[in-house]
Coordinates of C-alpha atoms and ligand atoms in Angstrom, one line a residue:
M1 CA -17.7 -18.1 6.1
K2 CA -18.9 -14.5 5.2
A3 CA -21.1 -14.9 2.5
Y4 CA -21.8 -11.2 1.3
D5 CA -24.6 -10.8 -1.3
S6 CA -25.2 -7.1 -1.4
I7 CA -23.3 -3.9 -2.3
Y8 CA -23.5 -0.5 -0.7
I9 CA -25.1 2.2 -2.5
N10 CA -26.5 5.4 -1.1
G11 CA -26.6 4.9 2.4
A12 CA -28.2 1.3 1.7
W13 CA -27.1 -2.6 1.1
V14 CA -28.6 -3.4 -2.4
S15 CA -28.2 -6.1 -4.7
S16 CA -25.6 -5.7 -7.6
T17 CA -27.5 -5.4 -10.9
G18 CA -25.2 -8.4 -12.0
T19 CA -25.1 -12.2 -10.9
D20 CA -21.3 -12.8 -10.7
T21 CA -19.7 -13.3 -7.4
A22 CA -16.2 -13.7 -6.2
E23 CA -15.0 -16.3 -3.7
V24 CA -12.0 -15.4 -0.5
V25 CA -9.5 -18.0 -0.6
D26 CA -7.8 -18.5 2.8
S27 CA -3.9 -18.1 2.1
A28 CA -2.5 -21.0 4.3
T29 CA -5.5 -23.4 4.5
E30 CA -6.7 -22.5 0.8
A31 CA -10.4 -22.8 1.9
V32 CA -13.1 -20.8 0.9
I33 CA -13.8 -18.3 3.8
G34 CA -16.4 -15.8 2.2
S35 CA -17.5 -14.5 -1.4
V36 CA -18.6 -11.1 -2.5
P37 CA -21.0 -9.6 -5.5
M38 CA -18.6 -8.9 -8.5
G39 CA -20.5 -5.4 -9.6
T40 CA -21.4 -4.1 -12.9
S41 CA -20.9 -0.4 -14.9
A42 CA -24.3 -0.3 -14.1
D43 CA -23.7 -0.6 -10.1
V44 CA -21.1 2.1 -10.9
D45 CA -23.5 4.6 -12.5
A46 CA -25.6 4.1 -9.4
A47 CA -22.9 4.7 -6.8
V48 CA -21.5 7.6 -8.6
A49 CA -25.3 9.2 -9.4
A50 CA -25.1 8.9 -5.3
A51 CA -22.0 10.1 -4.8
R52 CA -22.7 12.5 -7.0
A53 CA -26.1 14.0 -5.1
A54 CA -24.4 13.9 -1.8
F55 CA -21.4 16.3 -2.5
D56 CA -23.2 19.5 -2.5
S57 CA -24.1 19.0 1.2
W58 CA -21.6 16.7 2.7
S59 CA -18.6 19.3 1.3
N60 CA -20.6 22.4 2.9
T61 CA -20.8 20.6 5.9
P62 CA -18.9 22.3 8.4
V63 CA -15.3 20.9 8.7
D64 CA -15.8 20.0 12.9
I65 CA -18.6 18.3 12.2
R66 CA -17.1 16.3 9.3
A67 CA -13.9 15.8 11.8
K68 CA -16.6 14.1 14.5
Y69 CA -18.0 11.7 12.1
L70 CA -14.1 10.6 11.7
R71 CA -13.7 10.4 15.4
D72 CA -17.1 8.3 15.7
V73 CA -15.8 5.7 12.8
G74 CA -12.4 5.6 14.3
A75 CA -14.1 4.6 17.6
A76 CA -16.6 2.3 16.1
L77 CA -13.8 0.3 13.9
T78 CA -11.5 -0.3 16.7
A79 CA -14.2 -1.8 18.3
R80 CA -14.1 -4.4 15.1
Y81 CA -10.5 -5.0 15.9
D82 CA -10.1 -8.3 16.5
D83 CA -12.5 -9.0 13.3
I84 CA -10.0 -6.7 11.0
V85 CA -7.2 -8.8 12.5
S86 CA -8.6 -12.3 11.6
T87 CA -9.9 -11.0 8.4
I88 CA -6.5 -9.7 7.3
S89 CA -4.7 -12.4 8.2
A90 CA -7.0 -15.2 6.5
E91 CA -7.3 -12.8 3.2
V92 CA -3.9 -11.9 2.9
G93 CA -2.1 -14.4 4.9
S94 CA -0.3 -12.0 7.1
P95 CA 0.8 -13.4 10.5
K96 CA -1.6 -12.4 13.6
I97 CA 1.1 -10.6 15.0
F98 CA 1.7 -8.2 11.9
S99 CA -2.4 -7.9 11.4
Q100 CA -2.5 -6.3 15.2
F101 CA 0.5 -3.9 15.2
V102 CA 1.0 -3.0 11.5
Q103 CA -2.5 -4.1 9.5
A104 CA -5.2 -2.9 11.9
G105 CA -2.9 -0.6 14.0
L106 CA -2.3 1.6 11.3
S107 CA -6.0 1.6 9.6
L108 CA -7.2 3.0 13.3
G109 CA -5.1 5.7 13.7
E110 CA -5.9 7.8 10.9
W111 CA -8.9 8.4 11.9
E112 CA -8.4 11.2 14.8
S113 CA -4.9 11.7 12.7
F114 CA -7.2 13.4 9.8
A115 CA -9.6 14.6 12.0
A116 CA -7.1 17.0 14.0
L117 CA -5.3 17.8 10.7
V118 CA -8.2 18.9 8.8
E119 CA -9.8 21.1 11.7
N120 CA -6.5 23.2 11.9
Y121 CA -6.0 23.3 8.2
E122 CA -6.0 26.8 6.6
F123 CA -8.4 26.1 3.8
E124 CA -8.1 30.3 2.9
Q125 CA -4.9 32.6 2.3
T126 CA -4.6 35.6 1.0
V127 CA -2.1 36.5 -1.9
G128 CA -2.0 40.4 -2.9
N129 CA -5.4 40.8 -3.9
S130 CA -6.6 37.2 -4.0
L131 CA -8.3 35.3 -1.7
V132 CA -7.1 31.8 -2.5
V133 CA -9.6 28.9 -1.6
R134 CA -9.0 24.8 -1.4
E135 CA -12.2 23.1 -2.1
P136 CA -12.8 19.1 -2.5
I137 CA -12.3 18.0 -5.6
G138 CA -15.6 16.3 -6.1
V139 CA -16.8 12.5 -6.1
V140 CA -13.3 10.3 -5.7
A141 CA -13.1 6.9 -7.2
A142 CA -10.9 4.9 -4.5
I143 CA -9.5 1.8 -6.3
T144 CA -7.0 -0.3 -4.1
P145 CA -4.9 -3.3 -4.1
W146 CA -4.9 -7.0 -1.5
N147 CA -1.3 -6.4 0.3
Y148 CA -2.3 -3.8 2.7
P149 CA -6.1 -3.6 2.0
L150 CA -7.7 -2.1 5.0
Y151 CA -5.0 0.7 5.4
L152 CA -4.5 1.5 2.3
I153 CA -8.4 1.7 1.5
I154 CA -8.3 4.3 4.8
C155 CA -5.3 6.4 3.3
K156 CA -7.6 7.3 0.6
V157 CA -10.9 7.5 1.9
V158 CA -10.1 9.1 5.5
P159 CA -8.4 12.3 3.8
A160 CA -11.2 12.6 1.1
L161 CA -13.9 12.3 3.4
A162 CA -12.4 15.0 5.6
A163 CA -11.9 17.0 2.7
G164 CA -15.1 16.8 1.7
C165 CA -15.5 14.6 -1.1
T166 CA -17.8 11.9 -1.5
V167 CA -16.2 8.6 -2.4
V168 CA -17.1 5.1 -4.3
L169 CA -14.5 2.4 -3.6
K170 CA -13.6 -0.2 -5.2
P171 CA -11.5 -2.6 -3.1
S172 CA -9.2 -5.7 -4.4
E173 CA -11.3 -8.6 -5.7
I174 CA -8.5 -11.0 -3.5
T175 CA -9.1 -9.2 -0.2
P176 CA -12.9 -7.5 0.0
L177 CA -13.9 -8.9 3.3
N178 CA -11.8 -6.3 5.5
A179 CA -13.9 -3.3 3.6
Y180 CA -17.5 -4.8 4.0
I181 CA -16.0 -4.6 8.1
L182 CA -15.2 -0.9 7.0
T183 CA -18.7 -0.9 5.4
E184 CA -20.3 -1.7 7.7
V185 CA -18.9 1.0 10.4
L186 CA -19.9 3.6 8.0
H187 CA -23.0 2.7 7.9
E188 CA -23.6 1.6 11.6
V189 CA -22.1 5.7 12.3
G190 CA -25.0 7.2 9.8
L191 CA -22.8 8.7 7.9
P192 CA -25.0 10.4 5.3
A193 CA -26.3 8.4 2.2
G194 CA -24.1 8.6 -0.8
V195 CA -21.2 9.7 1.0
F196 CA -19.1 6.7 0.9
N197 CA -20.4 3.5 -1.6
L198 CA -18.9 0.2 -1.8
V199 CA -19.0 -1.6 -5.5
P200 CA -16.3 -4.5 -5.1
G201 CA -15.4 -6.2 -8.7
T202 CA -12.9 -6.6 -11.0
G203 CA -10.3 -3.8 -12.5
P204 CA -11.7 -4.5 -16.1
V205 CA -15.3 -4.0 -15.3
V206 CA -15.8 -1.8 -11.9
G207 CA -12.2 -0.4 -11.8
A208 CA -12.6 0.6 -15.7
A209 CA -16.2 2.0 -15.6
L210 CA -15.0 4.3 -12.4
S211 CA -11.8 5.6 -14.5
A212 CA -14.1 6.5 -17.2
H213 CA -17.0 7.6 -15.5
P214 CA -17.7 11.6 -16.6
E215 CA -19.1 12.1 -13.1
V216 CA -16.1 10.9 -10.8
D217 CA -13.6 13.9 -10.7
M218 CA -10.7 12.2 -9.2
V219 CA -9.5 8.5 -9.3
S220 CA -7.2 8.0 -6.4
F221 CA -5.3 4.6 -7.5
T222 CA -2.9 2.5 -5.1
G223 CA -1.5 -1.1 -7.4
S224 CA 0.2 -2.1 -10.6
G225 CA 2.1 -0.1 -12.9
R226 CA 0.2 -2.1 -15.5
A227 CA -2.9 -1.2 -13.8
G228 CA -2.2 2.5 -12.9
A229 CA -1.5 3.1 -17.0
E230 CA -4.8 1.4 -17.7
V231 CA -6.7 4.0 -15.4
T232 CA -4.9 7.1 -16.6
K233 CA -5.8 5.8 -20.2
A234 CA -9.3 5.2 -19.3
A235 CA -9.5 8.5 -17.3
A236 CA -8.1 10.6 -19.8
A237 CA -10.9 11.3 -22.2
T238 CA -12.3 13.0 -19.1
V239 CA -9.3 14.7 -18.2
K240 CA -9.9 14.0 -14.5
R241 CA -7.1 13.8 -11.7
V242 CA -5.4 10.7 -11.1
G243 CA -3.5 10.1 -8.0
L244 CA -1.3 6.9 -8.6
E245 CA 0.5 4.7 -6.0
L246 CA 2.4 2.3 -7.7
G247 CA 5.1 -0.2 -7.5
G248 CA 9.3 -0.1 -5.9
K249 CA 12.2 -1.8 -6.3
S250 CA 13.7 -0.2 -3.7
A251 CA 17.4 -0.4 -2.8
N252 CA 19.2 -0.4 0.6
I253 CA 22.4 0.8 0.2
V254 CA 25.3 -0.3 2.8
L255 CA 28.0 2.4 3.2
D256 CA 31.2 0.5 4.2
D257 CA 31.2 2.0 8.0
A258 CA 27.8 0.6 9.2
D259 CA 27.8 -2.2 11.5
P260 CA 27.0 -5.8 9.7
T261 CA 24.8 -7.1 12.5
A262 CA 22.4 -3.9 12.6
V263 CA 22.3 -4.0 8.5
A264 CA 21.1 -7.5 8.4
M265 CA 18.3 -7.0 11.0
G266 CA 17.1 -3.7 9.2
A267 CA 17.8 -6.0 5.6
V268 CA 16.1 -9.3 6.3
F269 CA 12.7 -7.1 7.8
G270 CA 12.5 -4.6 5.2
S271 CA 12.4 -6.6 2.4
F272 CA 10.1 -9.6 4.0
I273 CA 8.1 -7.4 5.2
N274 CA 4.7 -8.9 5.0
G275 CA 6.3 -11.6 3.3
G276 CA 7.8 -9.1 0.8
Q277 CA 4.2 -8.1 -0.8
T278 CA 5.1 -4.6 0.4
C279 CA 5.4 -1.6 -2.4
S280 CA 8.5 0.2 -0.5
A281 CA 10.0 -3.5 0.2
L282 CA 14.0 -2.7 0.5
T283 CA 14.6 -5.6 -1.8
R284 CA 17.8 -4.9 -3.0
L285 CA 20.8 -4.8 -0.8
L286 CA 23.6 -2.7 -1.5
V287 CA 27.1 -3.8 0.0
P288 CA 30.1 -2.7 -0.6
E289 CA 32.9 -4.7 -2.4
S290 CA 35.5 -4.0 0.4
R291 CA 33.6 -5.8 2.9
K292 CA 31.1 -7.6 1.0
Q293 CA 31.5 -11.1 2.6
E294 CA 31.2 -9.7 6.2
Y295 CA 27.6 -7.9 5.2
I296 CA 26.3 -11.0 3.0
D297 CA 26.9 -13.7 6.0
A298 CA 25.4 -11.3 8.5
V299 CA 22.3 -11.2 6.8
V300 CA 22.3 -14.7 5.5
E301 CA 22.4 -15.8 9.2
E302 CA 19.7 -13.0 10.2
A303 CA 17.3 -14.5 7.2
S304 CA 17.8 -18.1 8.4
K305 CA 16.0 -17.0 11.6
V306 CA 12.8 -16.2 9.5
Q307 CA 9.9 -19.1 10.7
L308 CA 7.1 -19.5 7.7
V309 CA 3.7 -19.7 10.3
D310 CA 0.6 -20.4 9.8
P311 CA -1.2 -16.7 10.1
A312 CA -3.7 -17.5 12.8
A313 CA -1.0 -18.6 15.2
D314 CA 0.0 -16.5 18.3
E315 CA 3.3 -15.7 17.1
M316 CA 5.6 -13.1 19.5
D317 CA 8.5 -12.2 17.1
I318 CA 7.0 -9.8 14.5
F319 CA 10.8 -9.6 13.2
H320 CA 11.1 -13.3 12.4
V321 CA 7.8 -14.8 11.1
M322 CA 6.2 -15.0 7.8
G323 CA 3.0 -16.0 6.3
P324 CA 1.8 -17.5 2.8
M325 CA 1.7 -15.3 -0.1
S326 CA -2.2 -13.9 -0.4
S327 CA -3.2 -15.7 -3.6
K328 CA -2.0 -19.0 -5.1
V329 CA -1.6 -17.3 -8.4
H330 CA 1.0 -14.5 -6.4
Q331 CA 2.5 -17.6 -5.3
G332 CA 3.2 -18.9 -8.7
R333 CA 4.6 -15.7 -9.7
V334 CA 7.1 -15.2 -7.2
Q335 CA 8.2 -18.9 -7.7
E336 CA 8.8 -18.3 -10.9
F337 CA 10.9 -15.1 -10.5
I338 CA 13.2 -16.9 -8.4
R339 CA 13.8 -20.1 -11.1
K340 CA 14.8 -16.9 -13.2
G341 CA 17.2 -15.7 -10.9
I342 CA 18.7 -18.9 -10.9
E343 CA 18.4 -19.4 -14.8
E344 CA 20.1 -15.8 -15.1
G345 CA 23.4 -16.8 -12.9
A346 CA 22.4 -15.6 -10.0
T347 CA 23.4 -17.6 -6.7
L348 CA 21.1 -18.8 -4.0
A349 CA 22.3 -18.0 -0.3
L350 CA 18.8 -19.0 1.3
G351 CA 15.8 -20.4 0.0
G352 CA 14.5 -21.4 -3.2
P353 CA 11.7 -22.0 -5.5
D354 CA 10.1 -25.3 -4.0
Q355 CA 7.0 -25.2 -2.0
P356 CA 8.5 -25.3 1.6
A357 CA 8.2 -28.7 3.1
D358 CA 6.9 -28.1 6.3
F359 CA 3.8 -26.3 4.6
P360 CA 2.7 -28.5 1.7
T361 CA -0.4 -26.2 2.1
G362 CA -1.2 -22.9 1.7
F363 CA 0.9 -20.5 -0.8
Y364 CA 4.0 -20.2 1.3
V365 CA 7.2 -19.2 -0.4
Q366 CA 10.4 -19.8 1.1
P367 CA 12.6 -16.9 2.7
T368 CA 15.2 -16.5 -0.3
V369 CA 18.3 -14.8 -0.4
F370 CA 20.2 -14.1 -3.8
V371 CA 24.3 -13.2 -4.2
D372 CA 25.8 -12.6 -7.0
V373 CA 23.3 -10.8 -8.9
T374 CA 23.8 -8.2 -10.9
P375 CA 22.3 -4.8 -11.8
D376 CA 20.7 -5.7 -15.2
M377 CA 19.1 -8.9 -14.0
T378 CA 15.6 -9.4 -14.2
I379 CA 15.4 -10.1 -9.9
A380 CA 17.3 -6.8 -9.7
Q381 CA 15.0 -5.0 -12.1
E382 CA 11.5 -6.4 -11.9
E383 CA 9.1 -5.9 -8.8
I384 CA 9.0 -9.4 -6.9
F385 CA 6.6 -8.7 -4.4
G386 CA 7.3 -11.6 -2.1
P387 CA 10.6 -12.7 0.1
V388 CA 12.9 -12.3 -2.2
L389 CA 16.1 -10.4 -1.5
S390 CA 18.7 -9.7 -4.2
I391 CA 22.5 -8.6 -2.7
I392 CA 24.4 -6.3 -5.2
T393 CA 28.1 -5.4 -4.9
Y394 CA 29.3 -1.7 -5.8
T395 CA 32.4 -0.3 -6.1
D396 CA 32.2 3.2 -4.7
E397 CA 29.4 5.5 -3.3
D398 CA 28.7 7.0 -7.0
N399 CA 28.2 3.4 -7.9
A400 CA 25.9 2.6 -5.3
V401 CA 24.0 6.0 -6.4
E402 CA 24.0 5.0 -9.9
I403 CA 22.5 1.2 -9.4
A404 CA 20.1 2.6 -6.5
N405 CA 18.5 4.7 -9.5
G406 CA 19.2 2.7 -12.2
T407 CA 15.4 1.2 -12.5
I408 CA 12.0 2.2 -13.8
Y409 CA 11.0 2.8 -9.9
G410 CA 11.4 5.2 -7.3
L411 CA 9.6 4.6 -4.2
A412 CA 11.8 3.6 -1.5
G413 CA 15.2 3.3 0.1
A414 CA 17.4 2.8 2.7
V415 CA 20.9 3.9 3.5
Q416 CA 23.0 2.5 6.4
S417 CA 25.8 4.3 8.1
A418 CA 27.9 5.0 10.9
D419 CA 27.6 8.7 9.9
V420 CA 24.2 10.1 9.9
E421 CA 25.6 13.1 8.1
R422 CA 27.1 11.1 5.4
A423 CA 24.1 8.9 4.9
K424 CA 22.2 11.8 4.3
G425 CA 24.2 13.1 1.8
V426 CA 23.4 9.6 -0.2
A427 CA 19.9 9.8 0.7
R428 CA 19.6 13.0 -1.1
R429 CA 21.2 11.9 -4.7
M430 CA 18.1 8.8 -4.6
R431 CA 15.6 9.6 -7.1
T432 CA 12.7 8.0 -4.7
G433 CA 10.0 9.1 -2.3
Q434 CA 11.0 8.4 0.9
V435 CA 14.7 7.2 2.5
D436 CA 14.9 5.4 5.8
I437 CA 18.4 6.0 7.4
N438 CA 19.7 3.6 9.6
G439 CA 16.3 1.7 10.3
G440 CA 14.3 5.2 10.3
A441 CA 10.9 4.3 11.5
F442 CA 7.8 4.6 9.1
N443 CA 5.9 8.0 9.9
P444 CA 2.6 7.9 9.2
A445 CA 2.3 11.6 9.0
A446 CA 5.2 12.2 6.3
P447 CA 4.0 12.0 2.8
F448 CA 4.1 8.6 0.7
G449 CA 4.7 8.6 -2.7
G450 CA 6.7 7.6 -5.7
Y451 CA 9.6 8.9 -8.0
K452 CA 9.1 7.6 -11.6
Q453 CA 7.4 4.7 -12.4
S454 CA 6.3 4.6 -9.0
G455 CA 3.8 6.9 -9.2
N456 CA 3.0 11.0 -9.3
T457 CA 1.3 11.3 -5.8
R458 CA 1.8 11.7 -2.2
E459 CA -0.8 10.1 0.3
R460 CA -0.9 10.8 4.2
G461 CA -0.3 13.8 6.1
R462 CA -1.5 17.5 4.9
W463 CA 0.4 16.1 1.9
G464 CA -2.8 13.2 1.5
L465 CA -5.4 16.0 2.4
E466 CA -4.2 18.2 -0.3
E467 CA -4.5 15.4 -3.0
F468 CA -8.3 15.3 -2.6
L469 CA -8.2 19.7 -3.1
E470 CA -8.8 21.9 -5.8
T471 CA -7.7 25.7 -5.7
K472 CA -10.0 28.8 -6.6
S473 CA -8.3 32.2 -6.6
I474 CA -11.2 35.0 -6.1
Q475 CA -9.8 38.5 -7.2
L476 CA -10.9 41.2 -4.6
P477 CA -11.5 44.6 -6.2
Ligands
NAD1 P1 -3.1 -4.2 -9.5 O1 -2.8 -3.4 -10.3 O2 -3.6 -5.9 -10.0 O3 -4.8 -3.9 -8.8 C1 -4.8 -3.0 -7.5 C2 -6.4 -2.4 -8.0 O4 -6.4 -2.0 -9.4 C3 -7.1 -4.0 -7.8 O5 -8.7 -2.7 -7.1 C4 -7.7 -4.2 -9.1 O6 -8.8 -5.1 -9.6 C5 -7.6 -2.9 -9.7 N1 -7.4 -3.0 -11.1 C6 -6.6 -3.8 -12.0 N2 -7.1 -3.4 -13.5 C7 -7.4 -2.6 -13.6 C8 -8.0 -1.7 -14.5 N3 -7.7 -1.8 -15.7 N4 -8.5 -0.3 -14.4 C9 -8.7 0.0 -13.0 N5 -8.5 -0.9 -12.3 C10 -8.0 -2.4 -12.0 O7 -2.3 -4.9 -7.9 P2 -2.3 -5.5 -6.9 O8 -1.8 -7.1 -7.3 O9 -3.6 -5.7 -6.1 O10 -1.3 -4.9 -5.7 C11 0.2 -5.1 -5.8 C12 0.9 -3.9 -6.4 O11 0.3 -2.7 -6.1 C13 2.1 -3.9 -6.3 O12 3.0 -3.4 -7.7 C14 2.6 -2.8 -5.2 O13 3.7 -2.3 -5.4 C15 1.5 -1.8 -5.6 N6 1.3 -1.0 -4.3 C16 1.6 0.4 -4.5 C17 1.7 0.8 -3.4 C18 1.9 2.1 -2.8 O14 1.7 2.8 -2.0 N7 2.8 3.0 -3.8 C19 1.6 0.2 -1.8 C20 0.6 -1.0 -2.0 C21 0.5 -1.6 -2.9

């Protein structure tokens, strides 16, 4: 049991001004495994004041010294690897092997990447008689979700600190424990007081107070479109920058020359990744009418190999294991979408809405595949955020692109084809922030973000750093 009774402001562990706490629940056992304070708007005021006061000094700290802090944090966090893995497996429900390679693995690499990036970044350039300089935007509020809790915190905190910004973090109230590990490490490394502050709490209290705060220069938000719109409204009165990373309903377009076995592997892993609780999950599989049955058979066979597992267990096959959903509320939401799919006339090829018989305890959902899905159905339009794959048929390439682009989202996508040039042509027509061809691997140095209602920013790599920079032109005589 990890019972935290403090929040972190101005380089010190202090009590919240409020008395509310939130319990953290193990997704597989349903046992309470921790609790954290739920902060208040007065806590936000104190944290923002600390971040504001630290900004002048941190933004003027030479880049090589900021980079050294990042490297020191990366090393100290790596020493907490096992703790990170077990904490995230319990909070989120990710199988241990997934927490090792993805949840923890991705989180550790960013510190060195951004240290090297910022050391080599050209903060100044000359344009005619102007010196154009890039400067840190100021105090950043980072508001983050629960699905990749530490990695998505790090995608904000690392570039913000590298840029010279100071930060107030509000992690998801469902998965706050990993944020405490990070904060303990930042404290241990001796980051100057006020440069990083942690105020856990709910969205409507702490998130809303940060979004509206006049001394916050930027909100960097990852989460649902609903909350992203609330943040934007609350931030509007102070005209601060709002970076949004939101949901998706990404299409995986199978061209008629693609190999069914390869398609099946990528389709199943790409849609069920982290139990489908992935913003860029490839949740709509678009197959050509002419070869529909071959692809459906291969995908259903592959999906039926996916095993539900205890997240704490040592499993070796990362491609075929799935843990529970992160919370009971979310499990119910996913099951409701599956019922809706059946009601609206889609055919279940695998899985279903009931609690899996082998797992009466824990927030498990059966790996589910629907066929006979039409593009207008709820399960083809809305983000389910669970292990539910919808297979949709198309007539020709134009029709495939039209269906792929036919949702409010535009986060990710994929194209499968024996001809990479043909696939690239289709990828260019997709209105999304990223497209993977034939299983092209996730690249943490490439920009990530959405078109349309999937967001308005880019994280990762140089683009992720630039989100936290202002631009000034100095005209020389
Ligand atoms: P959520 O929107 O419920 O919560 C995200 C964060 O916003 C939490 O910290 C929450 O407390 C806070 N919040 C909620 N209401 C708020 C308000 N009114 N003002 C300020 N903050 C508020 O999302 P979630 O359920 O935690 O995460 C799942 C969603 O996140 C999915 O839609 C998923 O696609 C999206 N997501 C997007 C990306 C991306 O990079 N594009 C990555 C991961 C998750």
